[in-house]
Coordinates of N, CA, C and O in Angstrom, one line a residue:
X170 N 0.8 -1.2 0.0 CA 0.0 0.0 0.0 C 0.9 1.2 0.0 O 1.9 1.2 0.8
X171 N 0.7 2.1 -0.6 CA 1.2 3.4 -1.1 C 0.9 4.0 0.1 O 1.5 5.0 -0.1
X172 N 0.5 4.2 1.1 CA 0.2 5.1 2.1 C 0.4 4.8 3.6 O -0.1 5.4 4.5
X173 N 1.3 3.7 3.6 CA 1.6 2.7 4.4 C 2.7 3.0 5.7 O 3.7 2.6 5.2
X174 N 3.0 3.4 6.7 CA 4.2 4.1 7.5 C 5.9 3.6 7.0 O 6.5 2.5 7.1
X175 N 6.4 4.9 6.5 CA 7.1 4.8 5.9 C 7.2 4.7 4.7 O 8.4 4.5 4.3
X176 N 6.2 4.8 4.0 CA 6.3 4.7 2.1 C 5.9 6.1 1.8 O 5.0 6.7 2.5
X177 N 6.9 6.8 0.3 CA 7.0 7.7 0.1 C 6.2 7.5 -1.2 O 6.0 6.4 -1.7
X178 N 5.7 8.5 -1.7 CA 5.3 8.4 -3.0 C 5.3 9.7 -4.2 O 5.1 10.7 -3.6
X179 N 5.6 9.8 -5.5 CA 5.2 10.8 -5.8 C 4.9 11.0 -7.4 O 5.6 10.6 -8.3
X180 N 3.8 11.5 -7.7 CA 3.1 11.2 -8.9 C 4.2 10.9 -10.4 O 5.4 11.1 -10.3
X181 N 3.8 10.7 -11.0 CA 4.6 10.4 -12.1 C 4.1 10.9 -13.3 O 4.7 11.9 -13.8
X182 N 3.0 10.2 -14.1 CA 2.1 10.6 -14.9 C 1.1 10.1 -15.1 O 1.1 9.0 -14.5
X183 N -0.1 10.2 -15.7 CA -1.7 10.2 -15.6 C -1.9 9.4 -17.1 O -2.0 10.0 -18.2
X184 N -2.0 8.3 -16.9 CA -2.1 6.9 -18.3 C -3.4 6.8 -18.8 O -4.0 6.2 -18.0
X185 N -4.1 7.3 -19.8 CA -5.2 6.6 -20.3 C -5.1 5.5 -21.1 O -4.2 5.3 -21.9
X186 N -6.3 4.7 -21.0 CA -6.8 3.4 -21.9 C -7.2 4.0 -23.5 O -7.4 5.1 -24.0
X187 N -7.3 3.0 -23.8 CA -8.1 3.1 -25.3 C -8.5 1.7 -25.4 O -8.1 0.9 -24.5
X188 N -9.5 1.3 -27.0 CA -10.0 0.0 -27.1 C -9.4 0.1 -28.2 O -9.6 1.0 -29.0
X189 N -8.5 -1.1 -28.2 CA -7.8 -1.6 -29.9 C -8.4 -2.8 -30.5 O -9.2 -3.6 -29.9
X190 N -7.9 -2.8 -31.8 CA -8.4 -3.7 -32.7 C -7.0 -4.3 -33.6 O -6.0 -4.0 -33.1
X191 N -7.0 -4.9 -34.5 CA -6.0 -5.1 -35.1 C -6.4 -4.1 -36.4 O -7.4 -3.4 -36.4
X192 N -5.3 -4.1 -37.4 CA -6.0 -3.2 -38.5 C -6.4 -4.3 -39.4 O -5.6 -5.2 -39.6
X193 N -7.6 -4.3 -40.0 CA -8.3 -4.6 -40.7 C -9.4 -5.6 -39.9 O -9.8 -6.6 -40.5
X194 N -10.0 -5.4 -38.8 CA -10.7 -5.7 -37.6 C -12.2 -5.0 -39.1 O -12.3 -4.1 -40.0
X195 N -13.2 -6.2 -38.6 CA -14.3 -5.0 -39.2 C -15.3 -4.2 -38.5 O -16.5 -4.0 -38.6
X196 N -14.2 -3.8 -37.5 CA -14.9 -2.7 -36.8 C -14.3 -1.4 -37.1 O -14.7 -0.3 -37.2
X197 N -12.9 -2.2 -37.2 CA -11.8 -1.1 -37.1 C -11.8 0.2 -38.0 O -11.9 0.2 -39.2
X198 N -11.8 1.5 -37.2 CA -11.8 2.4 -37.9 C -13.4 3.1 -38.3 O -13.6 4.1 -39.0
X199 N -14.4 2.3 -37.6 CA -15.3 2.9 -37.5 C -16.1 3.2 -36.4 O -15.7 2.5 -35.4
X200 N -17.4 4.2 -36.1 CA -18.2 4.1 -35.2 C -19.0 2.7 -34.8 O -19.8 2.1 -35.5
X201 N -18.6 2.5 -33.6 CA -19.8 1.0 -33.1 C -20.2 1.3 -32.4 O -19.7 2.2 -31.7
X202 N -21.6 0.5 -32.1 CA -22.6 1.0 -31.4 C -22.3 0.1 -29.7 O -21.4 -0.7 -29.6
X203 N -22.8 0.4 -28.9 CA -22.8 0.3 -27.8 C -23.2 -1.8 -28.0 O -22.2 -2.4 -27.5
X204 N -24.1 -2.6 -28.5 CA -24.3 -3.5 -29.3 C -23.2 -4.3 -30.0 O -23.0 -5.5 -30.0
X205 N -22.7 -3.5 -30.5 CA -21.1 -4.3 -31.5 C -20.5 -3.9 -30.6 O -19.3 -4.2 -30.9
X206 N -20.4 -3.1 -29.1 CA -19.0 -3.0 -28.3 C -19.2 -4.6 -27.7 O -18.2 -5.4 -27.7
X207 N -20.6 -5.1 -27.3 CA -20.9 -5.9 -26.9 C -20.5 -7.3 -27.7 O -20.0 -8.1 -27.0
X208 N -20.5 -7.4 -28.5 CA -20.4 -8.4 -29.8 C -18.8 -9.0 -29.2 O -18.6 -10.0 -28.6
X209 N -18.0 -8.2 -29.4 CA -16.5 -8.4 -29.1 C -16.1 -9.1 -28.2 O -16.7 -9.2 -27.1
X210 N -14.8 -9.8 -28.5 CA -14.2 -10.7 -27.3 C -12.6 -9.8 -27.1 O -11.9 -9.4 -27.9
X211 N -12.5 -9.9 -25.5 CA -11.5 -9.8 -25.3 C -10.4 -9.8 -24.6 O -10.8 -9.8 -23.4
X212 N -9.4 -9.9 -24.5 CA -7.8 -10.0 -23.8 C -7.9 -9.2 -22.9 O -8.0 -8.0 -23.0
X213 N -7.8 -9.9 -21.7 CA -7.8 -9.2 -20.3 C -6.6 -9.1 -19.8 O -6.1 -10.2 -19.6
X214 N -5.7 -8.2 -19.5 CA -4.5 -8.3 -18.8 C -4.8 -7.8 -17.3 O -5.5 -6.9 -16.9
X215 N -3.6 -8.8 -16.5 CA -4.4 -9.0 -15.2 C -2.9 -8.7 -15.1 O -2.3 -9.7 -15.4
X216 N -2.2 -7.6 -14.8 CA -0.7 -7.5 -14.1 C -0.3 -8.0 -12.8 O 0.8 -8.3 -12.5
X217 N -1.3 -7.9 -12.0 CA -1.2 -8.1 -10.5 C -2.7 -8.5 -10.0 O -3.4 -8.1 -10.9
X218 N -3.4 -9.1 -9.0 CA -4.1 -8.8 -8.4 C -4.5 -7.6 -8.1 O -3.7 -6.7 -8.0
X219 N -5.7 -7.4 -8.0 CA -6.2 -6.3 -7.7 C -5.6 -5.1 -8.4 O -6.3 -4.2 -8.0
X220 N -5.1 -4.9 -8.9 CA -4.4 -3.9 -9.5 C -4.4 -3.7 -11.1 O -4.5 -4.7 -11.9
X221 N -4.3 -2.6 -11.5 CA -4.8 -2.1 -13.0 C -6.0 -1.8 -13.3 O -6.9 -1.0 -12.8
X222 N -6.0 -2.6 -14.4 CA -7.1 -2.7 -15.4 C -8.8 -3.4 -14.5 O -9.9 -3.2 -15.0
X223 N -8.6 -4.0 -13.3 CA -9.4 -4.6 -12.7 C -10.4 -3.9 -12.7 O -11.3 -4.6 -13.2
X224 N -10.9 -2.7 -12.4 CA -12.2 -1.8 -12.4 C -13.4 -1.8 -13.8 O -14.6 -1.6 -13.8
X225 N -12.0 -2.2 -15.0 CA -13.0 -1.9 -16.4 C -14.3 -2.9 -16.3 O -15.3 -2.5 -16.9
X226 N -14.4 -4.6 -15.5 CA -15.2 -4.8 -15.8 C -16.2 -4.8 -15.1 O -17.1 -5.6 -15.1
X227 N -16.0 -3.7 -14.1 CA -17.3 -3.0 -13.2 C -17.9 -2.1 -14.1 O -19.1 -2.0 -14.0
X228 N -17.2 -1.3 -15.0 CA -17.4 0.0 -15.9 C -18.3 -0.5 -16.6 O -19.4 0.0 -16.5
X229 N -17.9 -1.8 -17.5 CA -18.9 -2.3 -18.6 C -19.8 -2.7 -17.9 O -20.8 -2.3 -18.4
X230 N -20.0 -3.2 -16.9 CA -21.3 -3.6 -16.0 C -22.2 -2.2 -15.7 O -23.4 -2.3 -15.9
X231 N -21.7 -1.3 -15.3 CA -22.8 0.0 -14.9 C -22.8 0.6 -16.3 O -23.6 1.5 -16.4
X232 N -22.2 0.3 -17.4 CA -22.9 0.8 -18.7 C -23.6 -0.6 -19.6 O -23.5 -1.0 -20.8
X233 N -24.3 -1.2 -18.5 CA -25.2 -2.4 -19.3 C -24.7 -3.2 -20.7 O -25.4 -3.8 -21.5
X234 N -23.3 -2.9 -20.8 CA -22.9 -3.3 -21.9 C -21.9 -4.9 -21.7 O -21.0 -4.9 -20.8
X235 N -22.1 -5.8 -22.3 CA -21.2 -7.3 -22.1 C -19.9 -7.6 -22.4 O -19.7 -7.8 -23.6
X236 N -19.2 -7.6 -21.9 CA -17.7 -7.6 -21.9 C -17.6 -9.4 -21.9 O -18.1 -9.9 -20.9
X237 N -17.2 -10.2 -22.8 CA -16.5 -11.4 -23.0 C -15.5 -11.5 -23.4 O -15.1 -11.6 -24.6
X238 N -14.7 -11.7 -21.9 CA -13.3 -12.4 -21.8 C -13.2 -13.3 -22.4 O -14.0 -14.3 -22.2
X239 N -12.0 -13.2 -23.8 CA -11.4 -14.7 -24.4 C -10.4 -15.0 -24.1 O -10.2 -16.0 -24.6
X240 N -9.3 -14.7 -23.4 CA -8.0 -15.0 -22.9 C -7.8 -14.1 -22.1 O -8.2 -13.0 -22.3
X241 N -7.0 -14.6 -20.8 CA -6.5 -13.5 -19.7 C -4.8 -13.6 -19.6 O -4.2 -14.6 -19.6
X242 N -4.2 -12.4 -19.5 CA -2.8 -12.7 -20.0 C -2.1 -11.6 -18.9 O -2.8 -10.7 -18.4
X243 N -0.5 -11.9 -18.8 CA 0.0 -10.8 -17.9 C 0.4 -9.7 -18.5 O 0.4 -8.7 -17.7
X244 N 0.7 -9.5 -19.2 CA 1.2 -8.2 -19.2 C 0.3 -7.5 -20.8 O -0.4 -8.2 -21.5
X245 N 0.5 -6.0 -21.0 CA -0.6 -5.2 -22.1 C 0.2 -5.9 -23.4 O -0.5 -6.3 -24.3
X246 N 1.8 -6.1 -23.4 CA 2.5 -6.3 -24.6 C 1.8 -7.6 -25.2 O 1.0 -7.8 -26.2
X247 N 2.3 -8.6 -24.2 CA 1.0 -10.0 -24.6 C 0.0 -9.6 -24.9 O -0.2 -10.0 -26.1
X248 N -1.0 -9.0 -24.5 CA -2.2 -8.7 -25.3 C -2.5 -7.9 -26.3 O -3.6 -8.0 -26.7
X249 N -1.4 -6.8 -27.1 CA -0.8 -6.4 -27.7 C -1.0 -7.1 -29.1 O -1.7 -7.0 -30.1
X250 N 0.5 -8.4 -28.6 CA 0.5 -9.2 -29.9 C -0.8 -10.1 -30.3 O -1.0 -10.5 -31.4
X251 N -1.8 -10.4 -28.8 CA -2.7 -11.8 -29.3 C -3.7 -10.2 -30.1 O -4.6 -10.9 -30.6
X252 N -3.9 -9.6 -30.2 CA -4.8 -8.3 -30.4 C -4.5 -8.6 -31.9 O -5.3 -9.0 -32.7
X253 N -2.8 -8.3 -32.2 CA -2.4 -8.2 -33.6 C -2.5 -9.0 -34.9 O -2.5 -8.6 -36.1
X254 N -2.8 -10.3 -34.3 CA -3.1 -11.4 -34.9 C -4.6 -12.2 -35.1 O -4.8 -13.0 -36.0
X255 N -5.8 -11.8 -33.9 CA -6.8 -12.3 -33.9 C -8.5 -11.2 -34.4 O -8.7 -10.2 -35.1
X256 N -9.2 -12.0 -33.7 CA -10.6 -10.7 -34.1 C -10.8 -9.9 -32.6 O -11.6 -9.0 -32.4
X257 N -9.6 -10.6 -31.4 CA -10.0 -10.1 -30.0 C -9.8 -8.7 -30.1 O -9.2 -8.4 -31.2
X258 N -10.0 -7.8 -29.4 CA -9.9 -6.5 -28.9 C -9.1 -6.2 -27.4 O -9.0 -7.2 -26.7
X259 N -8.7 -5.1 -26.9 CA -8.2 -5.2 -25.9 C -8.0 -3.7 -25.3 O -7.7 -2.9 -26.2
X260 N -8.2 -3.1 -24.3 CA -7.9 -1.9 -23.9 C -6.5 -2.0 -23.3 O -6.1 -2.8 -22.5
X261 N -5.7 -0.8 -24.0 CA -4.2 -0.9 -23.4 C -4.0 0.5 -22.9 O -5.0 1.1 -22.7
X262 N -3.1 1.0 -22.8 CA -2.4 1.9 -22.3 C -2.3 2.9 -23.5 O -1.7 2.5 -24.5
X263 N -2.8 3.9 -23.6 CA -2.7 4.7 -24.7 C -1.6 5.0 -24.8 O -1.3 4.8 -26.0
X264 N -0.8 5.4 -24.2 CA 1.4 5.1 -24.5 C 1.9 4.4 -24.9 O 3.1 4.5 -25.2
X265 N 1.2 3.2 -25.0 CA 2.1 1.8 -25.4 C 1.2 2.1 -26.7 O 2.1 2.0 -27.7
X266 N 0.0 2.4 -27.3 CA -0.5 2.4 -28.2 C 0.3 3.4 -29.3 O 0.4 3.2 -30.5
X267 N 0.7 4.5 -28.5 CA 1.2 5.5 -29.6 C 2.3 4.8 -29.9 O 2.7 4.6 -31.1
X268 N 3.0 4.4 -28.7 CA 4.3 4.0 -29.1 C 4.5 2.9 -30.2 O 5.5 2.8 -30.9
X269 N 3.7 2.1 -30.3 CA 3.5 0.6 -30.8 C 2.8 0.3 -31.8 O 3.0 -0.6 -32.7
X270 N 2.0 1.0 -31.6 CA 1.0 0.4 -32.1 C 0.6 0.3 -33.7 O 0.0 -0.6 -34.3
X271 N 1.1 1.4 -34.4 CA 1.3 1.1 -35.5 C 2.8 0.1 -36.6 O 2.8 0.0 -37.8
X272 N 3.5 -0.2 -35.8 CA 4.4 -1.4 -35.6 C 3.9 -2.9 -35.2 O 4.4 -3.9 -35.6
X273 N 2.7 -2.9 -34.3 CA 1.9 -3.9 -34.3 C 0.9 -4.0 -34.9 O 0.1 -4.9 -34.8
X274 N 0.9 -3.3 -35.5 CA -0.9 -3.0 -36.4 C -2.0 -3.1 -36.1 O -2.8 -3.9 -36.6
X275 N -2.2 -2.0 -35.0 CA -3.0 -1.8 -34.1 C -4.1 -0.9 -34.4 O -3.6 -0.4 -35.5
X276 N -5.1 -0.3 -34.3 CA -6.2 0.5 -34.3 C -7.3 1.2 -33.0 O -8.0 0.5 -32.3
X277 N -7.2 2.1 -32.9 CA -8.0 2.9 -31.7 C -9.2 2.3 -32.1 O -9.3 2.2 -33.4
X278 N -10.1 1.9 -31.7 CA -11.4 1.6 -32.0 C -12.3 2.9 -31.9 O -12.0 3.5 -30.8
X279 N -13.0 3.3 -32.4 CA -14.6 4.6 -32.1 C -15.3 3.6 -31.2 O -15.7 2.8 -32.0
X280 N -15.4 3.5 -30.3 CA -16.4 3.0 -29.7 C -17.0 3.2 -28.3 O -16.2 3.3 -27.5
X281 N -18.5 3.2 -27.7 CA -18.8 3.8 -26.6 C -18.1 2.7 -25.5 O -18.9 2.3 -24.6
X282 N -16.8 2.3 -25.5 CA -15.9 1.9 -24.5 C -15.6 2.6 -23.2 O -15.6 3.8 -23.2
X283 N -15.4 1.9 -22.2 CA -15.2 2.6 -20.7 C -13.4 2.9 -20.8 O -12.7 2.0 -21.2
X284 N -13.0 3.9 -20.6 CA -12.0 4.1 -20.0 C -10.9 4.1 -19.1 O -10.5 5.2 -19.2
X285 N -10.2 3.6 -18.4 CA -9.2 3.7 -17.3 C -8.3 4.5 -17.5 O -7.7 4.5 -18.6
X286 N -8.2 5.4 -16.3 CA -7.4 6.3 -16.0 C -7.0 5.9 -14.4 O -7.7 5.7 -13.5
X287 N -5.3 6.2 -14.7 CA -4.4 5.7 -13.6 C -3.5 6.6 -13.3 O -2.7 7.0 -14.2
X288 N -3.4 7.0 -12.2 CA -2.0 7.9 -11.8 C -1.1 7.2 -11.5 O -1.3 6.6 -10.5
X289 N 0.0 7.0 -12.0 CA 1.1 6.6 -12.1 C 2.6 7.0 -10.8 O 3.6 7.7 -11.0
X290 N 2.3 6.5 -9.9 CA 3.5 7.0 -9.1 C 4.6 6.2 -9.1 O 4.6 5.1 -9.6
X291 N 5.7 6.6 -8.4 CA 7.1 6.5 -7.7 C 7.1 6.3 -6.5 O 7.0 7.2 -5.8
X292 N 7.1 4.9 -5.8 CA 7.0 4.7 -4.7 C 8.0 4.1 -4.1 O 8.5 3.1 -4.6
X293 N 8.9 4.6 -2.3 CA 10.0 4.0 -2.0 C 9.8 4.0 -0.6 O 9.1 4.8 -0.1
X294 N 10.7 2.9 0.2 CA 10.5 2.8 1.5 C 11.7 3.9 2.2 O 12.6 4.4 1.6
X295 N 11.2 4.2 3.6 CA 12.0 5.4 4.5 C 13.4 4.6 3.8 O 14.1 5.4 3.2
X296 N 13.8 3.4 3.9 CA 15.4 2.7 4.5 C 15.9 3.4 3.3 O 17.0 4.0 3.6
X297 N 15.5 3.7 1.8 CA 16.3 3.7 0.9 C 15.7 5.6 0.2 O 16.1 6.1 -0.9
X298 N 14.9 6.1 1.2 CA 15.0 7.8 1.2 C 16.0 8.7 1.6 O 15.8 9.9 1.5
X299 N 17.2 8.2 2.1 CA 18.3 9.1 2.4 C 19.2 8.4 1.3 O 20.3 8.9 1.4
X300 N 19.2 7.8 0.6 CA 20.7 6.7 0.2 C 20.6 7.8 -1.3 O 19.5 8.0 -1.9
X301 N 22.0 8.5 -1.7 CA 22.2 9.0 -2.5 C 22.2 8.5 -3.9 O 22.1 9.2 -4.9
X302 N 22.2 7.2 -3.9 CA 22.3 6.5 -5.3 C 20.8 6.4 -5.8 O 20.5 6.5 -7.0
X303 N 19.7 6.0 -4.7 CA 18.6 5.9 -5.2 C 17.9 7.3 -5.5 O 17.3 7.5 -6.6
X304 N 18.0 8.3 -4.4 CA 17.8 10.1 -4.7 C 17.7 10.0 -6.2 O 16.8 9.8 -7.0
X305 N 19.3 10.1 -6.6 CA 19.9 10.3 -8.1 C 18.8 9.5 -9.0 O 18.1 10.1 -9.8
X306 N 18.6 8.0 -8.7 CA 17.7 7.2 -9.4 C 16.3 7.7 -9.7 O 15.7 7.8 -10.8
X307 N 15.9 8.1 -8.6 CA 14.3 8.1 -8.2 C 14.3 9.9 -9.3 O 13.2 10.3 -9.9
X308 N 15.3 10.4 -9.4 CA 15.3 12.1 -9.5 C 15.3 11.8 -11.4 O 14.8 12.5 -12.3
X309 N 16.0 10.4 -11.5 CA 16.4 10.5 -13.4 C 14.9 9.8 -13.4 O 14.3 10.4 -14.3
X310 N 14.2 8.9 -12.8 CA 12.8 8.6 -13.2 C 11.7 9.6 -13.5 O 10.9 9.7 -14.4
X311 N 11.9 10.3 -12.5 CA 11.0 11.8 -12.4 C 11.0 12.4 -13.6 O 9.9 12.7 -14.1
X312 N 12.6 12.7 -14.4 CA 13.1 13.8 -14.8 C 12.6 13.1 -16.5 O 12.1 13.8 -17.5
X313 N 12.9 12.0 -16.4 CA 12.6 10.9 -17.8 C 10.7 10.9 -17.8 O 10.1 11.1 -18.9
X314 N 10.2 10.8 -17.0 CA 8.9 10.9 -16.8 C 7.9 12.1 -17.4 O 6.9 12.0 -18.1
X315 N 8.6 13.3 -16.6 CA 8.4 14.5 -17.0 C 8.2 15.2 -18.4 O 7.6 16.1 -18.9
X316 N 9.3 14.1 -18.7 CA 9.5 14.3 -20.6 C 8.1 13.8 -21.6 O 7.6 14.1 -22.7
X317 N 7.8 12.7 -20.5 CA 7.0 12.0 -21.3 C 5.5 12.5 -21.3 O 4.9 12.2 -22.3
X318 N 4.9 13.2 -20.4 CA 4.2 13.9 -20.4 C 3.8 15.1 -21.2 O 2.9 15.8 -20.9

C-alpha cells in the first residue's frame, strides 16, 4: 500500500486506456454501437491482483454493456500481440499504443468503450530515502517521466 508508514510516493504521470483492434478488424476504424461493443471478445490483462485494469469490468457492468473475456494474460504487450493477430480487442495503455501500435498493427477503436485512467507513481520505502544513489535514481525517473508527459 502506497500510504503505508514509511512509504514515500510521488506522482509520475496520468495513463489513459483506449480500445484496440488489429487493423483490418471489421470494426476497425469505425463508429460502433454500444451492441457491436458488446459483440467483441476480449484480452484481459491482469498484471497483478487487484491492480490495474481490474475496475473496467465493473465500468462495462454500470454501462449495461457485455464484456467477453477470451484469454487472460500478464502483461498489455502479450495482449498487444494476441490483439495483432486475432478478431479479439483489448484496452491498453494509450502510450504503449502510440508508441507501438502502428508497428503492431493496431487500431483505436470509435467505440462507446469505458476508460481507465491511472495515476502513475514513484513509490519508496524510508530505508532507501536518504541513500544518494537511489535520490539520483528516483530524480532520473521523475526527470525521464516529466518528458514524457
Amino acid at each position: 500500500d502506497e500510504e503505508g508508514p514509511g512509504i514515500h510516493a510521488t506522482p509520475l504521470y496520468c495513463e489513459t486506456s483506449v480500445l484496440v483492434s488489429r487493423k483490418g478488424h471489421k470494426y476497425a476504424r469505425k463508429r460502433i454501437s454500444k451492441t457491436q461493443l458488446g459483440e467483441l471478445r476480449h484480452v484481459d490483462v491482469q498484471v497483478a491482483p487487484g491492480r490495474g485494469y481490474r475496475e473496467l469490468a465493473r465500468q462495462y457492468e454500470a454501462l449495461g454493456t457485455k464484456r467477453e473475456v477470451a484469454v487472460v494474460v500478464p502483461s498489455f504487450m502479450a495482449a498487444a500481440a494476441i490483439v495483432a493477430e486475432t478478431d479479439f480487442v483489448a484496452t491498453l495503455p494509450e502510450s504503449l499504443v502510440k508508441a507501438l501500435g502502428q508497428r503492431l498493427g493496431l487500431d483505436v477503436m470509435l467505440a462507446p468503450a469505458p476508460k481507465v485512467t491511472l495515476d502513475l507513481k514513484l513509490i519508496w520505502h524510508d530505508r532507501t530515502d536518504g541513500d544518494p544513489a537511489m535520490r539520483a535514481f528516483r530524480a532520473l525517473v521523475a526527470r525521464a517521466m516529466g518528458e514524457k508527459a
